[in-house]
Amino acid sequence: MKLDILMVGVGGQGTVLASDIVCDVALSAGYDVKKSEIHGMAQRGGSVVSHVRIGEKIASPVIPVGTVDILVSFERMEFLRYLEYINENTSLILNSGRIHAPGTAGGEEEYPENYVEDNIKKFNKSYMIDAFDLAEQALNRKVTSTVVLGKLATLLPFEKQYWENVIGEKVPPKTVEYNLKAFDLGFNV
């Protein structure tokens, strides 16, 4: 097995923690894992990207252009920055929730809804979930990334128990209950 997963989001969404969880789950299952991340202007709401490579033996932490198996986007339009990584077999997991950039939040620019919809069609399979709404059901919007991980877990060959164990170890102790509930909501959506 070889899996290349590109995880993208906006600073503060938990993209890096989510990618750490994916790596630890794969390691728990006995696979080799390499990861690379770019934070950019993450502290100011900028783009964050994590390359996660899983397999029997992985040499490089960076996913070659055009070879991503699964693109996970924690924000509705963030995946648009990384279309060069997809191919005809790439699947997309997309949080339908929006985090408005300064231009669209202030009304100077329009959110590119049609452009988003047109590009979703480029994926072999796409799974759109309203992770913000599901996180609210888990009683804490800060667990949005864990909702998305729940959906990702349905596409990966790792037992649910691995995910639950790693989440319990990686998230702050006070948030374990919310994160596990969020994971289940994403897993069952």
mmCIF file of C-alpha atoms in Angstrom, residues 22-114:
data_model
loop_
_atom_site.group_PDB
_atom_site.id
_atom_site.type_symbol
_atom_site.label_atom_id
_atom_site.label_comp_id
_atom_site.label_asym_id
_atom_site.label_seq_id
_atom_site.Cartn_x
_atom_site.Cartn_y
_atom_site.Cartn_z
ATOM 1 C CA VAL A 22 -2.914 10.646 10.536
ATOM 2 C CA CYS A 23 0.818 9.926 10.763
ATOM 3 C CA ASP A 24 0.550 8.377 14.222
ATOM 4 C CA VAL A 25 -2.409 6.223 13.157
ATOM 5 C CA ALA A 26 -0.420 4.876 10.180
ATOM 6 C CA LEU A 27 2.629 4.285 12.391
ATOM 7 C CA SER A 28 0.415 2.406 14.882
ATOM 8 C CA ALA A 29 -0.725 0.183 12.021
ATOM 9 C CA GLY A 30 2.903 -0.628 11.161
ATOM 10 C CA TYR A 31 3.503 1.598 8.135
ATOM 11 C CA ASP A 32 6.380 3.887 7.291
ATOM 12 C CA VAL A 33 5.329 7.539 7.272
ATOM 13 C CA LYS A 34 6.947 10.766 6.111
ATOM 14 C CA LYS A 35 5.474 14.231 6.575
ATOM 15 C CA SER A 36 6.312 17.718 5.420
ATOM 16 C CA GLU A 37 4.449 20.877 6.315
ATOM 17 C CA ILE A 38 4.428 24.483 5.222
ATOM 18 C CA HIS A 39 2.940 27.079 7.536
ATOM 19 C CA GLY A 40 3.259 30.206 5.414
ATOM 20 C CA MET A 41 1.475 33.108 7.106
ATOM 21 C CA ALA A 42 -0.518 30.680 9.238
ATOM 22 C CA GLN A 43 -0.592 32.926 12.294
ATOM 23 C CA ARG A 44 -2.440 35.515 10.231
ATOM 24 C CA GLY A 45 -4.978 33.130 8.727
ATOM 25 C CA GLY A 46 -2.751 32.145 5.818
ATOM 26 C CA SER A 47 -2.490 28.826 4.065
ATOM 27 C CA VAL A 48 -1.181 25.704 5.810
ATOM 28 C CA VAL A 49 -0.308 22.513 3.926
ATOM 29 C CA SER A 50 0.860 19.119 5.154
ATOM 30 C CA HIS A 51 2.149 16.375 2.901
ATOM 31 C CA VAL A 52 1.530 12.929 4.437
ATOM 32 C CA ARG A 53 3.042 9.885 2.744
ATOM 33 C CA ILE A 54 2.235 6.380 3.975
ATOM 34 C CA GLY A 55 3.556 3.054 2.721
ATOM 35 C CA GLU A 56 5.813 0.082 3.301
ATOM 36 C CA LYS A 57 8.924 2.232 2.714
ATOM 37 C CA ILE A 58 8.722 5.970 2.021
ATOM 38 C CA ALA A 59 11.830 7.848 0.886
ATOM 39 C CA SER A 60 10.653 11.453 0.503
ATOM 40 C CA PRO A 61 8.311 13.543 2.670
ATOM 41 C CA VAL A 62 7.127 15.659 -0.272
ATOM 42 C CA ILE A 63 4.353 14.454 -2.554
ATOM 43 C CA PRO A 64 5.242 14.825 -6.242
ATOM 44 C CA VAL A 65 2.932 17.045 -8.302
ATOM 45 C CA GLY A 66 0.113 15.075 -9.925
ATOM 46 C CA THR A 67 0.227 12.095 -7.553
ATOM 47 C CA VAL A 68 -2.046 12.885 -4.583
ATOM 48 C CA ASP A 69 -4.451 10.112 -3.675
ATOM 49 C CA ILE A 70 -6.585 12.165 -1.266
ATOM 50 C CA LEU A 71 -6.768 15.942 -0.946
ATOM 51 C CA VAL A 72 -8.259 17.018 2.377
ATOM 52 C CA SER A 73 -9.394 20.651 2.507
ATOM 53 C CA PHE A 74 -10.374 22.042 5.899
ATOM 54 C CA GLU A 75 -11.810 25.173 4.244
ATOM 55 C CA ARG A 76 -14.107 25.357 1.226
ATOM 56 C CA MET A 77 -11.808 27.054 -1.286
ATOM 57 C CA GLU A 78 -8.356 26.248 0.117
ATOM 58 C CA PHE A 79 -8.010 23.167 -2.120
ATOM 59 C CA LEU A 80 -7.940 25.446 -5.175
ATOM 60 C CA ARG A 81 -4.320 26.383 -4.412
ATOM 61 C CA TYR A 82 -3.193 22.760 -4.843
ATOM 62 C CA LEU A 83 -4.942 21.508 -7.982
ATOM 63 C CA GLU A 84 -1.599 20.729 -9.642
ATOM 64 C CA TYR A 85 -1.220 17.831 -7.182
ATOM 65 C CA ILE A 86 -4.343 15.966 -8.309
ATOM 66 C CA ASN A 87 -4.837 13.357 -11.018
ATOM 67 C CA GLU A 88 -7.797 11.455 -12.474
ATOM 68 C CA ASN A 89 -7.945 9.162 -9.418
ATOM 69 C CA THR A 90 -7.675 11.773 -6.645
ATOM 70 C CA SER A 91 -10.451 11.954 -4.065
ATOM 71 C CA LEU A 92 -11.420 15.180 -2.295
ATOM 72 C CA ILE A 93 -12.665 15.577 1.253
ATOM 73 C CA LEU A 94 -13.987 19.108 1.534
ATOM 74 C CA ASN A 95 -15.270 21.025 4.519
ATOM 75 C CA SER A 96 -18.057 23.081 2.964
ATOM 76 C CA GLY A 97 -17.596 25.739 5.641
ATOM 77 C CA ARG A 98 -16.054 29.058 4.679
ATOM 78 C CA ILE A 99 -13.428 31.177 6.345
ATOM 79 C CA HIS A 100 -13.604 34.472 4.545
ATOM 80 C CA ALA A 101 -10.379 36.135 3.486
ATOM 81 C CA PRO A 102 -10.159 39.849 4.296
ATOM 82 C CA GLY A 103 -11.348 40.856 0.810
ATOM 83 C CA THR A 104 -14.468 38.682 0.810
ATOM 84 C CA ALA A 105 -15.226 39.334 4.487
ATOM 85 C CA GLY A 106 -15.251 43.081 3.892
ATOM 86 C CA GLY A 107 -17.304 42.802 0.707
ATOM 87 C CA GLU A 108 -14.624 44.203 -1.628
ATOM 88 C CA GLU A 109 -14.357 40.838 -3.385
ATOM 89 C CA GLU A 110 -16.838 38.073 -4.103
ATOM 90 C CA TYR A 111 -16.387 34.539 -2.759
ATOM 91 C CA PRO A 112 -15.597 32.448 -5.885
ATOM 92 C CA GLU A 113 -18.467 29.972 -5.475
ATOM 93 C CA ASN A 114 -18.784 28.989 -9.161
#
